[in-house]
Amino acid sequence: MSFFHKVRTQKVLSFTLILFTLSIGVLIGTLLNTGVKAAKGDSIAPGATPLVIPSPTQLQNSFAQLAKQLEPSVVNISTEYIQKAPTQAKNNNRRRPVPEQDGEGGDDNGMQDFFQRFFGNPGAQGGGSPFGDAPQGRRGASLGSGVVLDRNGYILTNNHVVEKANRVRVKFINDPTEYDAKVIGTDVQTDLAIIKVDRTNLVAAKIGNSDAINVGDWAVAIGSPFGFQSTVTAGIISAKQRDIPGDATTFQHFLQTDAAINPGNSGGPLLNINGEVIGINTMIASRSGGYQGIGFAMPINTAVKVYNQIIKTGHVTRGSIGIRFSDPEATRDLLRAYGGKQGVFVQSVEPNGPADKAAIKEADIIQSINGKPIRKGQDLIDGIADTPVGTTVPVVLLRNDKSLTVNVTVGDRSKIFPNEFGAAPAEETDHSEGAAQARFGVSIQNLTDALRQNMGMKEKTGGVLVQSVEPGSFAEDIGLQRGDVIMSINRRPVNSTEDVKNLQNSLKTGDAVAFRVLRGGAVRNGAEWQALYLAGTLPSANQ
């Protein structure tokens, strides 16, 4: 092969190799470009469906329905109180020893600052007044909640919301009117109260069964925390039959919940998921004074018993057999020393009480009552307290290592222990000498010529002098003041206290009442008597 032929052959091979290389490059480039285009055209997450925002629709859930259903039945309660000089009120101390117990365990280990009943006044806590320590004669105020249980105006709330209040007012949702309420009855031991407003056709809440509630069930609280009416919060039932450390009010076995409740919720309902009332919010455990995840509600089954007694008799009657004892937890060695394994060791017997009449003695060990075993003091207290007064029950005792049965007739606890649980003495009302009491809430006095002269009045006839105005009364509401002279009522002249009383008798609840009064008249200060017109709607006579 010639030299030129070889060169030509090599050129062809080189050209072929270059052409082959270029073809491979073009092919690879085409494949890569096609892959990129395919990636751009297809989803990066194969099989994923794009999301679509739906059209706005009304959401439905049980909580929303429940809140709408209960709003008309939950009320805001505001109270007013005029602080008086401190007195020894023997029936208003929630934390005094219970008669059936001998007072052991009185040290609460600092827990009373931890547990607080709650209301609108931040200075009120523990067992004290919800109005704090206002100076004598100064007005205090409190906020709370309540739940309508009867369409005729009966409302359940906490005793500490209305305790010592001079005036109680109720507001309903979507109604700006404040209705005066009358306290029908209270029960310190369960911290419950029944009040009534003069309004009918109310929406009564549905009552549930608190015994059917289980730990972990949904719980919803409705009330007026810090005055924010109809606030709804949700949580669960955290515990049942919760007793408060250091609390001697032995009839309070609470439902515990983590539904947010705060000052102002007091007296409002705790509901189950069906919208039924299962408890009355009563207190919280808090180191800050506000919500910290632990709230307590009085079970509705207990509240119903209290409610039914109060609307029938105005008070709650509880049974007792007239003994004092120490709880078995504190007297295990004492029980063993006297031959017992379980039961309640009788420390003392109230003279002439039911136990004394049935020959129960000190150092007896009560093991069962009415067929139910007694393992702790609370078993005895709850069983006897709910037994109607006058009922005879068999009591099994252990005495000198021998078992015997005696029949005991249950008595009224307030009569067996009158110094601790008797009726509170009625507060005395201080009236000025010579003054007549008027339904409007004022003390009035006839004007003599000498009084007119001393007061610098130009009017020689007519009018009566206002000696005092009752706090929280109709007269105070419309602005009557001590020293005013009432000249006419509803355009009818007033010349004497009898005229005022006669005019009152012609009025009825809901009537508009207008006063023409003279105010001022301090001659020595150069002031003139000025005529004023004051008016308002007359409340019911018992408010």
Tab-separated table of N, CA and C in Angstrom, residues 70 73-77 118-119 143-149 155-161 191-193 205 220-225 230-231 257 261-271 277-283 296-300 303:
chain	number	residue	atom	x	y	z
A	70	LEU	N	-77.095	26.909	75.652
A	70	LEU	CA	-77.033	27.281	77.074
A	70	LEU	C	-76.927	28.779	77.324
A	73	SER	N	-79.534	30.550	79.386
A	73	SER	CA	-79.741	30.031	80.748
A	73	SER	C	-78.653	30.440	81.723
A	74	VAL	N	-77.568	31.013	81.237
A	74	VAL	CA	-76.450	31.399	82.091
A	74	VAL	C	-76.476	32.912	82.278
A	75	VAL	N	-76.435	33.357	83.525
A	75	VAL	CA	-76.599	34.774	83.827
A	75	VAL	C	-75.358	35.347	84.500
A	76	ASN	N	-75.252	36.658	84.395
A	76	ASN	CA	-74.220	37.413	85.107
A	76	ASN	C	-74.843	37.975	86.384
A	77	ILE	N	-74.168	37.804	87.512
A	77	ILE	CA	-74.674	38.285	88.799
A	77	ILE	C	-73.716	39.329	89.356
A	118	PHE	N	-63.703	31.936	93.904
A	118	PHE	CA	-63.372	33.054	93.033
A	118	PHE	C	-64.603	33.845	92.648
A	119	PHE	N	-64.397	35.175	92.576
A	119	PHE	CA	-65.444	36.116	92.217
A	119	PHE	C	-64.775	37.348	91.656
A	143	LEU	N	-68.679	40.185	91.369
A	143	LEU	CA	-69.275	39.618	90.170
A	143	LEU	C	-69.248	38.105	90.250
A	144	GLY	N	-70.264	37.482	89.682
A	144	GLY	CA	-70.326	36.041	89.637
A	144	GLY	C	-71.237	35.606	88.514
A	145	SER	N	-71.567	34.334	88.508
A	145	SER	CA	-72.422	33.766	87.479
A	145	SER	C	-73.516	32.938	88.128
A	146	GLY	N	-74.458	32.500	87.343
A	146	GLY	CA	-75.537	31.649	87.831
A	146	GLY	C	-76.175	30.934	86.666
A	147	VAL	N	-77.024	29.952	86.976
A	147	VAL	CA	-77.689	29.185	85.934
A	147	VAL	C	-79.174	29.071	86.267
A	148	VAL	N	-80.013	29.344	85.276
A	148	VAL	CA	-81.462	29.278	85.446
A	148	VAL	C	-81.892	27.815	85.504
A	149	LEU	N	-82.603	27.446	86.571
A	149	LEU	CA	-83.086	26.072	86.721
A	149	LEU	C	-84.606	25.975	86.638
A	155	ILE	N	-82.801	30.804	90.085
A	155	ILE	CA	-81.426	30.705	89.597
A	155	ILE	C	-80.534	30.118	90.683
A	156	LEU	N	-79.671	29.185	90.299
A	156	LEU	CA	-78.713	28.567	91.215
A	156	LEU	C	-77.356	29.233	91.044
A	157	THR	N	-76.717	29.562	92.173
A	157	THR	CA	-75.382	30.160	92.140
A	157	THR	C	-74.635	29.730	93.397
A	158	ASN	N	-73.498	30.352	93.657
A	158	ASN	CA	-72.737	30.061	94.872
A	158	ASN	C	-73.161	30.978	96.005
A	159	ASN	N	-73.115	30.466	97.219
A	159	ASN	CA	-73.408	31.284	98.394
A	159	ASN	C	-72.428	32.440	98.512
A	160	HIS	N	-71.161	32.183	98.218
A	160	HIS	CA	-70.186	33.260	98.413
A	160	HIS	C	-70.345	34.391	97.396
A	161	VAL	N	-71.125	34.182	96.356
A	161	VAL	CA	-71.397	35.258	95.406
A	161	VAL	C	-72.381	36.262	95.995
A	191	ASP	N	-71.872	25.740	99.852
A	191	ASP	CA	-71.599	27.002	99.173
A	191	ASP	C	-72.552	27.214	97.986
A	192	LEU	N	-73.841	26.959	98.208
A	192	LEU	CA	-74.842	27.133	97.159
A	192	LEU	C	-75.909	28.113	97.619
A	193	ALA	N	-76.551	28.763	96.664
A	193	ALA	CA	-77.618	29.708	96.969
A	193	ALA	C	-78.636	29.687	95.839
A	205	ALA	N	-81.941	25.542	82.135
A	205	ALA	CA	-80.923	24.584	81.708
A	205	ALA	C	-81.373	23.169	82.036
A	220	VAL	N	-67.490	21.443	79.826
A	220	VAL	CA	-67.573	22.792	79.283
A	220	VAL	C	-68.050	23.736	80.384
A	221	ALA	N	-67.338	24.842	80.571
A	221	ALA	CA	-67.710	25.848	81.573
A	221	ALA	C	-68.212	27.099	80.868
A	222	ILE	N	-69.326	27.647	81.364
A	222	ILE	CA	-69.866	28.902	80.846
A	222	ILE	C	-70.076	29.849	82.027
A	223	GLY	N	-69.669	31.095	81.856
A	223	GLY	CA	-69.826	32.061	82.932
A	223	GLY	C	-69.369	33.437	82.508
A	224	SER	N	-69.072	34.264	83.508
A	224	SER	CA	-68.674	35.656	83.259
A	224	SER	C	-67.329	35.959	83.906
A	225	PRO	N	-66.242	35.308	83.470
A	225	PRO	CA	-64.935	35.591	84.073
A	225	PRO	C	-64.534	37.039	83.849
A	230	SER	N	-70.997	35.225	79.280
A	230	SER	CA	-71.193	34.093	78.369
A	230	SER	C	-69.883	33.626	77.730
A	231	THR	N	-68.823	33.584	78.516
A	231	THR	CA	-67.557	33.035	78.037
A	231	THR	C	-67.604	31.515	78.128
A	257	THR	N	-61.806	19.799	87.127
A	257	THR	CA	-61.739	19.978	85.678
A	257	THR	C	-60.591	20.895	85.304
A	261	ILE	N	-61.465	28.285	84.084
A	261	ILE	CA	-62.409	29.074	84.878
A	261	ILE	C	-61.609	30.071	85.709
A	262	ASN	N	-62.168	31.263	85.863
A	262	ASN	CA	-61.462	32.375	86.477
A	262	ASN	C	-62.402	33.154	87.384
A	263	PRO	N	-61.897	34.158	88.096
A	263	PRO	CA	-62.786	35.000	88.897
A	263	PRO	C	-63.942	35.539	88.057
A	264	GLY	N	-65.158	35.330	88.552
A	264	GLY	CA	-66.361	35.703	87.826
A	264	GLY	C	-67.123	34.500	87.311
A	265	ASN	N	-66.440	33.346	87.165
A	265	ASN	CA	-67.112	32.103	86.778
A	265	ASN	C	-67.913	31.496	87.922
A	266	SER	N	-67.640	31.940	89.126
A	266	SER	CA	-68.226	31.320	90.309
A	266	SER	C	-69.751	31.301	90.232
A	267	GLY	N	-70.334	30.121	90.402
A	267	GLY	CA	-71.780	29.961	90.346
A	267	GLY	C	-72.288	29.554	88.985
A	268	GLY	N	-71.427	29.601	87.974
A	268	GLY	CA	-71.826	29.206	86.629
A	268	GLY	C	-71.814	27.693	86.462
A	269	PRO	N	-72.416	27.183	85.389
A	269	PRO	CA	-72.527	25.736	85.217
A	269	PRO	C	-71.300	25.095	84.583
A	270	LEU	N	-71.068	23.856	84.974
A	270	LEU	CA	-70.147	22.965	84.283
A	270	LEU	C	-71.023	21.953	83.559
A	271	LEU	N	-70.787	21.753	82.273
A	271	LEU	CA	-71.679	20.967	81.436
A	271	LEU	C	-70.976	19.735	80.871
A	277	VAL	N	-76.242	20.213	82.750
A	277	VAL	CA	-75.481	20.732	83.891
A	277	VAL	C	-75.058	19.571	84.773
A	278	ILE	N	-73.761	19.437	84.981
A	278	ILE	CA	-73.240	18.373	85.845
A	278	ILE	C	-72.557	18.934	87.086
A	279	GLY	N	-72.391	20.263	87.151
A	279	GLY	CA	-71.736	20.846	88.319
A	279	GLY	C	-71.895	22.356	88.342
A	280	ILE	N	-71.608	22.940	89.520
A	280	ILE	CA	-71.613	24.392	89.693
A	280	ILE	C	-70.194	24.819	90.044
A	281	ASN	N	-69.568	25.604	89.173
A	281	ASN	CA	-68.182	26.031	89.381
A	281	ASN	C	-68.064	26.808	90.684
A	282	THR	N	-67.152	26.389	91.545
A	282	THR	CA	-67.114	26.915	92.906
A	282	THR	C	-65.761	27.493	93.302
A	283	MET	N	-64.674	26.825	92.947
A	283	MET	CA	-63.374	27.305	93.398
A	283	MET	C	-62.278	26.808	92.465
A	296	PHE	N	-62.710	23.453	90.403
A	296	PHE	CA	-63.578	22.534	91.130
A	296	PHE	C	-65.032	22.962	90.996
A	297	ALA	N	-65.889	21.992	90.759
A	297	ALA	CA	-67.315	22.241	90.620
A	297	ALA	C	-68.090	21.326	91.561
A	298	MET	N	-69.100	21.902	92.236
A	298	MET	CA	-69.966	21.108	93.091
A	298	MET	C	-70.842	20.217	92.209
A	299	PRO	N	-70.831	18.885	92.392
A	299	PRO	CA	-71.645	17.991	91.561
A	299	PRO	C	-73.116	18.387	91.593
A	300	ILE	N	-73.770	18.318	90.449
A	300	ILE	CA	-75.160	18.747	90.354
A	300	ILE	C	-76.076	17.857	91.187
A	303	ALA	N	-76.147	19.499	94.376
A	303	ALA	CA	-76.838	20.782	94.250
A	303	ALA	C	-78.353	20.604	94.147
